[in-house]
Amino acid sequence: MVPLKRRKVVSSGAGSPGGPGDTGSTGSTGGPGGGEERTRFPQVVLFLLERKMGSSRRAFLSQLGRKKGFQVEELLSERVTHVICENNCGDEVRTWLRLQGGGRTSAQLLDVSWFTDSMRAGRPVDILDGHKLQEQQIDDAEGGVFSVPSYACLRRTTLENHNPVLTDALSLLAENAELSDEDGRGVAFRRAAAVLKALPEPVTGAAQLRGLPCLGGHSLRVITDILENGASREVEFTKQSERFKALKVLTGIFGVGAKTAERWIRDGIHNLHQLQESGQALNRAQQAGLDHYDDLQQPVTRAEADAIGEVVEEAVVSVLPGAQITLIGGFRRGKLTGHDVDFLITHPEEGREVGLMPKVVTWLESQGFLLYQKTTRNSYLEAKAGPARPPSNMDRFERCFSIFKLADAEKRGRKRAGNAPEDTCCPAAHSRVADEGPEPVKPAGGPGRWRAVRVDLVVSPVSQFAFALLGWTGSKLFERELRRWAGRERAMSLSSHALYDSKQSRYLRATSEEEIFSHLGLEYIPPSERNA
Ligand code: UTP
Ligand code: MN
């Protein structure tokens, strides 16, 4: 009876706007099995609680309800009149609602029996005592204490993580899967880790996890191992494995992906020394990656990101006055360190941004700021990406992958302090870089000290700016989940360029991230809470 549908559907969301197609139309043709899904009962708005019901059963029942002409919301909102629950008691549901921030709902809290009776009758039946949620749960031990929605874009994930041991373990397995060309498994581990990141407290026993989404058997085994034995054998084994260690070291070189690393390992290359000895041909990016390996392994601090931001801003406004730069990626989400620094550049007048990147790069190069750069051209064309071909996940912006040469903090500070007052607020570019020109060998110390930092620059036309900002702020999993939500729950296709609505066969415009969330029927989540 329960369909074998694998689709995961959201379990909740607090105070979000209702989905599309929910205006109270009274037209009624939605008979059993009919393709039409019209609202027959405008006064009745259902929300099915995924907790303990499970996502596939919830999806099945939601679809059934809609077929019968009921309005079924994906998200909990003020419009909801009936919350349908299965195997939950009243107290539990009220607690859960409170935790979701959706606190005081005036909706009826009903057992699924009311729903099935109504389906049978083809209309909302009168609410009998037996339909109301029982106040006491008989088998209290069965329920987990946490509940989170299954889509990461419905959750607020701050940088505060109460379960770092568990999430580190799952992230390591995710990384191992990704490096081994097993992306599906990688995503499964990432999703599981993200669910744990969203929990308000440390997990102390596996029983607490019952009912949580995205925790498959494999992830649960790893978690249980750690909770019971202090460590997971699989994680420890992976960490120690020569293959994993080699993949980590080699893909740690900028410009080297999993495929290349795999090939090198087959040729017996497991570390940097062996790579250098092997005489392998390296492309320009890989050579630069190898040259600056140690620097690029060091996390970039926020202060360094800001110093680079000043340089990029100076470059951008001197080649195109009025152009604007925005810090994106992890730093925009409030992270204190990153593996690189990402900037989005635009100009408020559409079209003025064309040709901007090469000029910025030339400026930066002329000032000695770039140790390496590769620029790709903008290849996005809406007409081509359109309905027949929904926008792919690949970004097609004009983009520059670079390695910056950043003078160390002391030198930056000294130069700034020594400069004229007007230079303090807008220091000359050369005050922040070694002035000595290209330096193939890094000095150990002294006045010429600098470090290499990975910097990504992206140029977007202002009409796509909000989409680019949303797409480049991350986290990667948050982005993936937004796209999954758009496709599965809204029949829309989201990219860093645009949002396409397949039902209306048109693009939906937006000038802010808030508008995009609203198009998607999602509550707005600020960058600091996108750390899924
Ligand atoms: P990063 O890989 O820089 O990650 O991508 P991050 O979140 O800033 O974390 P760090 O740098 O490791 O600290 C930033 C965002 O840009 C998007 C990713 O989806 C991510 O959300 N991105 C990155 C793209 O859209 N396309 C790309 O080719 C690369
Ligand atoms: Mn980044």
PDB file of C-alpha atoms in Angstrom, residues 304 307 405-416 431-434 442-452:
ATOM      1  CA  GLU A 304      43.517  38.326   4.717  1.00  0.00           C
ATOM      2  CA  ALA A 307      42.988  42.835   2.602  1.00  0.00           C
ATOM      3  CA  LYS A 405      50.422  37.287  -3.778  1.00  0.00           C
ATOM      4  CA  LEU A 406      49.546  38.864  -0.462  1.00  0.00           C
ATOM      5  CA  ALA A 407      52.092  40.705   1.658  1.00  0.00           C
ATOM      6  CA  ASP A 408      52.051  39.548   5.259  1.00  0.00           C
ATOM      7  CA  ALA A 409      50.036  41.402   7.862  1.00  0.00           C
ATOM      8  CA  GLU A 410      52.994  43.139   9.431  1.00  0.00           C
ATOM      9  CA  LYS A 411      54.099  44.555   6.135  1.00  0.00           C
ATOM     10  CA  ARG A 412      50.569  45.566   5.175  1.00  0.00           C
ATOM     11  CA  GLY A 413      50.205  47.316   8.520  1.00  0.00           C
ATOM     12  CA  ARG A 414      53.602  49.018   8.343  1.00  0.00           C
ATOM     13  CA  LYS A 415      52.966  50.329   4.858  1.00  0.00           C
ATOM     14  CA  ARG A 416      49.560  51.599   5.829  1.00  0.00           C
ATOM     15  CA  SER A 431      51.430  48.948  -0.245  1.00  0.00           C
ATOM     16  CA  ARG A 432      49.983  45.489   0.159  1.00  0.00           C
ATOM     17  CA  VAL A 433      52.221  43.467  -2.096  1.00  0.00           C
ATOM     18  CA  ALA A 434      55.881  42.756  -2.281  1.00  0.00           C
ATOM     19  CA  LYS A 442      59.738  32.542  -1.447  1.00  0.00           C
ATOM     20  CA  PRO A 443      61.919  34.347   1.086  1.00  0.00           C
ATOM     21  CA  ALA A 444      61.997  32.782   4.530  1.00  0.00           C
ATOM     22  CA  GLY A 445      61.420  36.081   6.262  1.00  0.00           C
ATOM     23  CA  GLY A 446      62.288  39.735   6.242  1.00  0.00           C
ATOM     24  CA  PRO A 447      60.702  42.652   4.485  1.00  0.00           C
ATOM     25  CA  GLY A 448      59.660  40.719   1.382  1.00  0.00           C
ATOM     26  CA  ARG A 449      57.408  38.272   3.191  1.00  0.00           C
ATOM     27  CA  TRP A 450      54.208  37.322   1.460  1.00  0.00           C
ATOM     28  CA  ARG A 451      51.929  34.363   1.057  1.00  0.00           C
ATOM     29  CA  ALA A 452      49.968  32.815  -1.785  1.00  0.00           C
TER      30      ALA A 452
END
